[in-house]
CSV table of C-alpha atoms in Angstrom, one decimal:
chain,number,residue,atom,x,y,z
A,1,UNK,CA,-3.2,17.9,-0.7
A,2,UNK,CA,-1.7,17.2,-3.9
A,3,UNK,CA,-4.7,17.4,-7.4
A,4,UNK,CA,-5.2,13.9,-8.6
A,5,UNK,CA,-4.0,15.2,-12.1
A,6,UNK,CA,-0.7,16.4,-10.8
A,7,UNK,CA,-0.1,12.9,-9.4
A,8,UNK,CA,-0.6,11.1,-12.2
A,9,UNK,CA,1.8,13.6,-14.1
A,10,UNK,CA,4.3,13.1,-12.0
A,11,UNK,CA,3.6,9.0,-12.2
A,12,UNK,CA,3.5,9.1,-16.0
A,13,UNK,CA,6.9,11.5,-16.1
A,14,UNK,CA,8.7,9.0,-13.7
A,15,UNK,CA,7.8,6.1,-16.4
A,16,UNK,CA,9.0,8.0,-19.3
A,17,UNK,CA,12.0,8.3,-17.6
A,18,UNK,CA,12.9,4.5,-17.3
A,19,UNK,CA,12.2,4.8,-13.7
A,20,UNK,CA,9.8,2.7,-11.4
A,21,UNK,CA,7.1,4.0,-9.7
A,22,UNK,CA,7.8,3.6,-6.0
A,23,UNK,CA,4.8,3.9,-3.4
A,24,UNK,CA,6.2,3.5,0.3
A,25,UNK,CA,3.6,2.2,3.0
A,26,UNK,CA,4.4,4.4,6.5
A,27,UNK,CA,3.6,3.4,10.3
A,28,UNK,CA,5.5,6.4,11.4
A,29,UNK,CA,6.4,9.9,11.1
A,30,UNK,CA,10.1,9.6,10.3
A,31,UNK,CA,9.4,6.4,7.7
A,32,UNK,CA,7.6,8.9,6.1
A,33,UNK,CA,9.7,12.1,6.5
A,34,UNK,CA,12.9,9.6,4.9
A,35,UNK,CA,10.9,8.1,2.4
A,36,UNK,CA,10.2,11.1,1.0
A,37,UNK,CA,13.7,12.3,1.6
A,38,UNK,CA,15.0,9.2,-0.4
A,39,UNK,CA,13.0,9.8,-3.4
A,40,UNK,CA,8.9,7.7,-3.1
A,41,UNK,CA,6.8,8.8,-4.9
A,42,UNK,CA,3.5,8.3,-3.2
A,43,UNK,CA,3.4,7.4,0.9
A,44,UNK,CA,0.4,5.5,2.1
A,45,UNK,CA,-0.7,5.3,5.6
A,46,UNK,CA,-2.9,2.8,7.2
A,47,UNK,CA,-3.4,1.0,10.5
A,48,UNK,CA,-0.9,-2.3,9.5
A,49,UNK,CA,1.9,0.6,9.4
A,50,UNK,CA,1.2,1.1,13.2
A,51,UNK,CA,1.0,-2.6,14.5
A,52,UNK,CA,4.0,-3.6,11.9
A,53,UNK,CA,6.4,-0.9,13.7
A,54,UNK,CA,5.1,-2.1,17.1
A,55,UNK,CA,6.6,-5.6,16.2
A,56,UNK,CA,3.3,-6.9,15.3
A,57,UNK,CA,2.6,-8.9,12.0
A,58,UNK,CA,0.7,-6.6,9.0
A,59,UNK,CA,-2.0,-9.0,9.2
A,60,UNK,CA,-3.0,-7.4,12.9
A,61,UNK,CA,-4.4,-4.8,10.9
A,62,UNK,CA,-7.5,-7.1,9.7
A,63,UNK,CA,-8.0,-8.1,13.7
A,64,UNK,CA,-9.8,-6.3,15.4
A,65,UNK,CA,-7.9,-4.7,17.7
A,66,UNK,CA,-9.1,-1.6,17.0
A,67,UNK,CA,-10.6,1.1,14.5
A,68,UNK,CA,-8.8,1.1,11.4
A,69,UNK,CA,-10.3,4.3,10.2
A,70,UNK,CA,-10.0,6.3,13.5
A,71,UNK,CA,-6.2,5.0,13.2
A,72,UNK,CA,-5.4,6.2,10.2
A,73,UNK,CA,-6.9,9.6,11.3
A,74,UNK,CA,-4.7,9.7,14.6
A,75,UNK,CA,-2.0,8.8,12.2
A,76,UNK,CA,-2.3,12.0,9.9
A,77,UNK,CA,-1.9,14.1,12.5
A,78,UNK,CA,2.3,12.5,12.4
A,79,UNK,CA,3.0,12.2,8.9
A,80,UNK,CA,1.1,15.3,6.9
A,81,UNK,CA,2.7,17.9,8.9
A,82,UNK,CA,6.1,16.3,8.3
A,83,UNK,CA,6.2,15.3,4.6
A,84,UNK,CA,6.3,18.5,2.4
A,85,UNK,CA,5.8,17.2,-1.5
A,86,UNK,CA,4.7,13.6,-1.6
A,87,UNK,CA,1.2,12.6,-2.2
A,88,UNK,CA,0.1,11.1,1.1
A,89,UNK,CA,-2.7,8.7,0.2
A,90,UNK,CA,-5.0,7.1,3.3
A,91,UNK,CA,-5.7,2.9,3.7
A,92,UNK,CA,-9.3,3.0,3.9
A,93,UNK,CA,-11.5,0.4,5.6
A,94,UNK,CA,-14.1,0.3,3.2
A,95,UNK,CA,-16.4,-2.1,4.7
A,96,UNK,CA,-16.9,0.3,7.5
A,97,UNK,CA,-20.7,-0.3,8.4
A,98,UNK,CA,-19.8,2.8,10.7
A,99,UNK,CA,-19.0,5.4,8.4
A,100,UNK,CA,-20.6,7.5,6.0
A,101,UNK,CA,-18.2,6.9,3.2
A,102,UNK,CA,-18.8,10.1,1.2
A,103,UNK,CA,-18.3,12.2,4.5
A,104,UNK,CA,-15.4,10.4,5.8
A,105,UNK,CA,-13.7,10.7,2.4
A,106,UNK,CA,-14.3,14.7,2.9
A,107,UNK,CA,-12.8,14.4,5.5
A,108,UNK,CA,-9.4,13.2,4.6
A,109,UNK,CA,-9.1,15.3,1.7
A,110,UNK,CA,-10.0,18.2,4.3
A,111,UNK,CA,-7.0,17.0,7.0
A,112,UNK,CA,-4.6,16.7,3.5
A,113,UNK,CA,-4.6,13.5,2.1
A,114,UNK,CA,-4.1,13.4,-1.8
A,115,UNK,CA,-5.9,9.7,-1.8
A,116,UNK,CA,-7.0,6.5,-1.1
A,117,UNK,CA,-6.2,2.9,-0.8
A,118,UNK,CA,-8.2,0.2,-0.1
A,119,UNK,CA,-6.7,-1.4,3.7
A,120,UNK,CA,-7.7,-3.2,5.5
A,121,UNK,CA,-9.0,-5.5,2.7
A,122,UNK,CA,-10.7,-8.9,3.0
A,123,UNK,CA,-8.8,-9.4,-0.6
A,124,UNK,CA,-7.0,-10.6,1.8
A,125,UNK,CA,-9.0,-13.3,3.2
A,126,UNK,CA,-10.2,-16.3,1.8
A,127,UNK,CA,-12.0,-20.2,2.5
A,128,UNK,CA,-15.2,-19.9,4.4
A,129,UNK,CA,-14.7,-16.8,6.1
A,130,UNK,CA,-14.8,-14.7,3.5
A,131,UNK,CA,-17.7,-16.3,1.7
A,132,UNK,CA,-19.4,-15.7,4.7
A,133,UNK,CA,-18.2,-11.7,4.7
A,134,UNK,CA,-19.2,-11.3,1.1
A,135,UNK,CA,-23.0,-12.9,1.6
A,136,UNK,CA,-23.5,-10.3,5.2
A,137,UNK,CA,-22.2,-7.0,3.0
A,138,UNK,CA,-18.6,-6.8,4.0
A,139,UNK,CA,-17.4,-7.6,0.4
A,140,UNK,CA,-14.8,-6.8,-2.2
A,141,UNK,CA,-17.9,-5.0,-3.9
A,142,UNK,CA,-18.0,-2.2,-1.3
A,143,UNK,CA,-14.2,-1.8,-1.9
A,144,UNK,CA,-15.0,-1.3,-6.0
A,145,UNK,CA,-17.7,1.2,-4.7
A,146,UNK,CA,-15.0,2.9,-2.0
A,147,UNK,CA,-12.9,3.9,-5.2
A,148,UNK,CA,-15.5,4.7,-7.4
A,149,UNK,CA,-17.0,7.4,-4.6
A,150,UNK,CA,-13.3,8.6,-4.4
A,151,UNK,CA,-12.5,8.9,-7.9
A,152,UNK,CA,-16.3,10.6,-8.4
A,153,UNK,CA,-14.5,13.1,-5.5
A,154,UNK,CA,-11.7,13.3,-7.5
A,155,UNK,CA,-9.1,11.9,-5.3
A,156,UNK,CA,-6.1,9.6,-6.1
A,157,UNK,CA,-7.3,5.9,-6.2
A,158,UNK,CA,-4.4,3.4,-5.9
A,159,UNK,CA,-6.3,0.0,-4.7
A,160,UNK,CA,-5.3,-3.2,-4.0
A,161,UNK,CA,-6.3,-6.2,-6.2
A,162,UNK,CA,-5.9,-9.7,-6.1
A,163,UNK,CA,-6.6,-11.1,-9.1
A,164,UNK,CA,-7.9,-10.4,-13.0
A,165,UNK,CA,-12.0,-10.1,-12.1
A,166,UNK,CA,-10.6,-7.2,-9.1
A,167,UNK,CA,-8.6,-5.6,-11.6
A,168,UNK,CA,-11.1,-5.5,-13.8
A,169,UNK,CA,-13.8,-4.0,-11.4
A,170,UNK,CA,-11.6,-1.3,-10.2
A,171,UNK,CA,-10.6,0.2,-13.0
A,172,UNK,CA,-13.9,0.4,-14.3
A,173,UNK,CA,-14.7,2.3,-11.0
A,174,UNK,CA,-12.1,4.7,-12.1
A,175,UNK,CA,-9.0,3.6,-10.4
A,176,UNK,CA,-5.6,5.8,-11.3
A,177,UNK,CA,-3.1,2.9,-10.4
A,178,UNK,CA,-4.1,-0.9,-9.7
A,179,UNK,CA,-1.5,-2.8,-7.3
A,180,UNK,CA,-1.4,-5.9,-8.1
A,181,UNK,CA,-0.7,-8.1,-4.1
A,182,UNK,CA,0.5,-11.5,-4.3
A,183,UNK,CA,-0.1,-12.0,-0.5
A,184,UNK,CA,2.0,-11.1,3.1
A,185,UNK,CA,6.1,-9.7,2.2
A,186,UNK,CA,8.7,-12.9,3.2
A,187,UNK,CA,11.5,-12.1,5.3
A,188,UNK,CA,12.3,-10.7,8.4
A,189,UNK,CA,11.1,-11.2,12.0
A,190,UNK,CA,7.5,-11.2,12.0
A,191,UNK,CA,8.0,-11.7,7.6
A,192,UNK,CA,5.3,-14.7,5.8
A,193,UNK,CA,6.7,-18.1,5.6
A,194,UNK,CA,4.6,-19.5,3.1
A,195,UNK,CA,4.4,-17.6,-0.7
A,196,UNK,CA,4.3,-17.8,-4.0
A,197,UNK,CA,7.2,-18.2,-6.0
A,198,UNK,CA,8.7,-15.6,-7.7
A,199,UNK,CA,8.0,-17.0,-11.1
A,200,UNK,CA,4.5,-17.4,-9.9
A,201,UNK,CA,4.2,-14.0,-8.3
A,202,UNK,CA,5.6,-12.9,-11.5
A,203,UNK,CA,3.1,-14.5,-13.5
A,204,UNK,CA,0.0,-13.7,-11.3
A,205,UNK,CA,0.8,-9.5,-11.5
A,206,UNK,CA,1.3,-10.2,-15.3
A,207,UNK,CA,-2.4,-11.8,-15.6
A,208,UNK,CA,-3.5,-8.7,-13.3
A,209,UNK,CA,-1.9,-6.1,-15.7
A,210,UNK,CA,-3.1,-7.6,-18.5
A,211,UNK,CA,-7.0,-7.8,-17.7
A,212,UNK,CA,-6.6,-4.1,-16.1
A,213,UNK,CA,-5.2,-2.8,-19.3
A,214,UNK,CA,-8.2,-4.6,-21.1
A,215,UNK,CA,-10.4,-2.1,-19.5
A,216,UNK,CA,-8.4,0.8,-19.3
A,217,UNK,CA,-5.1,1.1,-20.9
A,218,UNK,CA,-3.7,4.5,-19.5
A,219,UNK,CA,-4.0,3.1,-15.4
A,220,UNK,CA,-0.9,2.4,-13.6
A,221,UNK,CA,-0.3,-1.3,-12.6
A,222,UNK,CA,2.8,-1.4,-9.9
A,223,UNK,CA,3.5,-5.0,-7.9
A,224,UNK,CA,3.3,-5.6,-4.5
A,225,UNK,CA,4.2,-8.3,-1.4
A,226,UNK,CA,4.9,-12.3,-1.8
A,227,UNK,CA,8.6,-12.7,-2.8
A,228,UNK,CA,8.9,-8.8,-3.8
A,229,UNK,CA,10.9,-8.0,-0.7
A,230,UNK,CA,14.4,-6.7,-1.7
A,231,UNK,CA,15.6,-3.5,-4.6
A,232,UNK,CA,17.4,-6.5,-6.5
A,233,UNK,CA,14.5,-9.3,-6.6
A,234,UNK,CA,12.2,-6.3,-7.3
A,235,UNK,CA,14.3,-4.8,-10.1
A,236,UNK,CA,15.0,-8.7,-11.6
A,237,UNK,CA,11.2,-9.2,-11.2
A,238,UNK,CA,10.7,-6.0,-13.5
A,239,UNK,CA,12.7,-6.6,-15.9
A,240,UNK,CA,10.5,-9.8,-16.8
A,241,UNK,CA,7.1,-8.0,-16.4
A,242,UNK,CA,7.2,-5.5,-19.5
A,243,UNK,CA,4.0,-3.1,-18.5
A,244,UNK,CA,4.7,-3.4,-14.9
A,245,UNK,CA,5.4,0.0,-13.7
A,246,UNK,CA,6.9,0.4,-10.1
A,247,UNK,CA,6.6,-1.3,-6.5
A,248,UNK,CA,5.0,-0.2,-3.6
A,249,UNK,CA,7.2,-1.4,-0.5
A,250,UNK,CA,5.7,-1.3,3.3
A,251,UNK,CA,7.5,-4.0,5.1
A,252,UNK,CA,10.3,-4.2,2.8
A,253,UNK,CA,10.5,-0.5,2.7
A,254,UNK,CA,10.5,0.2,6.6
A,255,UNK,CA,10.3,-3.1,8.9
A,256,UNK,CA,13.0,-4.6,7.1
A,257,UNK,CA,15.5,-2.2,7.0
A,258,UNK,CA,14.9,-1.4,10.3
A,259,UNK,CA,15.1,-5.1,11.7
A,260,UNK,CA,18.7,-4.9,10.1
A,261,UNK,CA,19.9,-1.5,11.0
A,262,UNK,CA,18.5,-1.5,14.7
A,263,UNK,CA,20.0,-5.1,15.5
A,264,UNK,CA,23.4,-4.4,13.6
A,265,UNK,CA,23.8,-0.6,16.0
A,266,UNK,CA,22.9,-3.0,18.8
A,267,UNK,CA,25.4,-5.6,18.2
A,268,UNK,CA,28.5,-2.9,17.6
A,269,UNK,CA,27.8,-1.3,21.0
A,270,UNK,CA,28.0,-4.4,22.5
A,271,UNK,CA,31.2,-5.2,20.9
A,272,UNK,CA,32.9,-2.3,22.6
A,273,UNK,CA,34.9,-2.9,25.8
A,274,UNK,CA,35.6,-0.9,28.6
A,275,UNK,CA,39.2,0.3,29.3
A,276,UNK,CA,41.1,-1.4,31.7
């Protein structure tokens, strides 16, 4: 376990730098071990990184098809024993009506985990559905309250938000680094085919940075998802959101990349022929 205070040195040392912050979301053991070898700076781990590398869309990680929190528990066990100095934070199901959140939280600072992130999230739901969620208790509010417990334990917060009123809220709950989502990552095999624009994208983590700096002007605000899939869109995008700190890359750090590499090995073993 990395101190939260040693995190956000290193964070606020990468910035003065001129460098992004990049936060690399990990459904395996060796994502993690060569993102760490390839420079991220923080490595989250949650139950969409398991059905994602299965060849299942992220979003499988809001069905329920099993117990996010137990998942990410099995999943320390093959990605803290491998990764030697990056801050591992853990995707938190905060809505748990299961869980003692102050003991579970003990818990993962116990098996090594530096932080937290809110995932699965019903930010990422919407229409009916989640009206419904947020009048029965399984609301965005017991996210805000997720962080607030964690920062109160003094753990690295790093949560999800979805728009200005979120941002707000979670950095009044003491959140170190806000990530701003603009919905599912485009591309690939099992990649969203309907998102924002980038110039909307671009304009909706602009409106998030600014209300979370309104509250708190030292947190970290890094982009995520929508249109932000490749290093060049994500280093044009930054260059146009002044205040915008980093990336944090899941599908576009490890499904893509290995969609490409896996198929491309395939296709040059195939194009060997046998001697005559």
């Amino acid at each position: 376990m990395i101190p939260r205070l040693e995190i956000v040195r290193r964070l606020a040392n990468q910035i003065s730098l001129g460098r992004p912050i990049v936060g690399c979301g990990a459904g395996t053991g060796i994502t993690a071990k060569l993102a760490e070898s390839g420079g991220a700076d923080l490595i989250v781990i949650y139950n969409s990184g398991r059905y994602r590398m299965a060849g299942r869309g992220s979003l499988a990680g809001l069905m329920p098809y099993g117990d996010a929190n137990a998942i990410v528990v099995e999943m320390a066990s093959e990605v803290l024993p491998i990764v030697r100095d990056t801050p591992i934070l853990a995707g938190v199901c905060g809505t748990d009506p299961f869980r003692s959140m102050p003991t579970f939280l003990r818990q993962l600072r116990e098996l090594g985990f530096s932080g937290i992130q809110n995932f699965p999230t019903v930010g990422l739901i919407d229409g009916v559905f989640r009206e419904s969620l947020e009048a029965t208790g399984m609301s965005f509010e017991r996210e805000v309250e997720l962080i607030r417990l964690a920062h109160e334990m003094d753990l690295f917060t790093s949560p999800y938000v979805f728009d200005a009123v979120q941002a707000r809220a979670m950095v009044a709950a003491g959140a170190d680094q806000i990530v701003a989502h603009v919905g599912l990552t485009i591309s690939g095999s099992i990649g969203a085919t309907a998102a924002l624009t980038l110039d909307e994208a671009i304009q909706r983590v602009l409106a998030i940075a600014s209300a979370a700096r309104q509250e708190r002007d030292d947190v970290f605000v890094i982009c995520h998802g929508g249109p932000f899939d490749e290093p060049e869109v994500v280093g044009a995008a930054l260059r146009r959101m002044p205040g915008v700190q980093g990336f944090f890359g899941a599908s576009s750090i490890e499904r893509l990349p290995v969609e490409r590499a896996v198929t491309r090995q395939t296709q040059m073993f195939k194009e060997l022929r046998l001697a005559d």
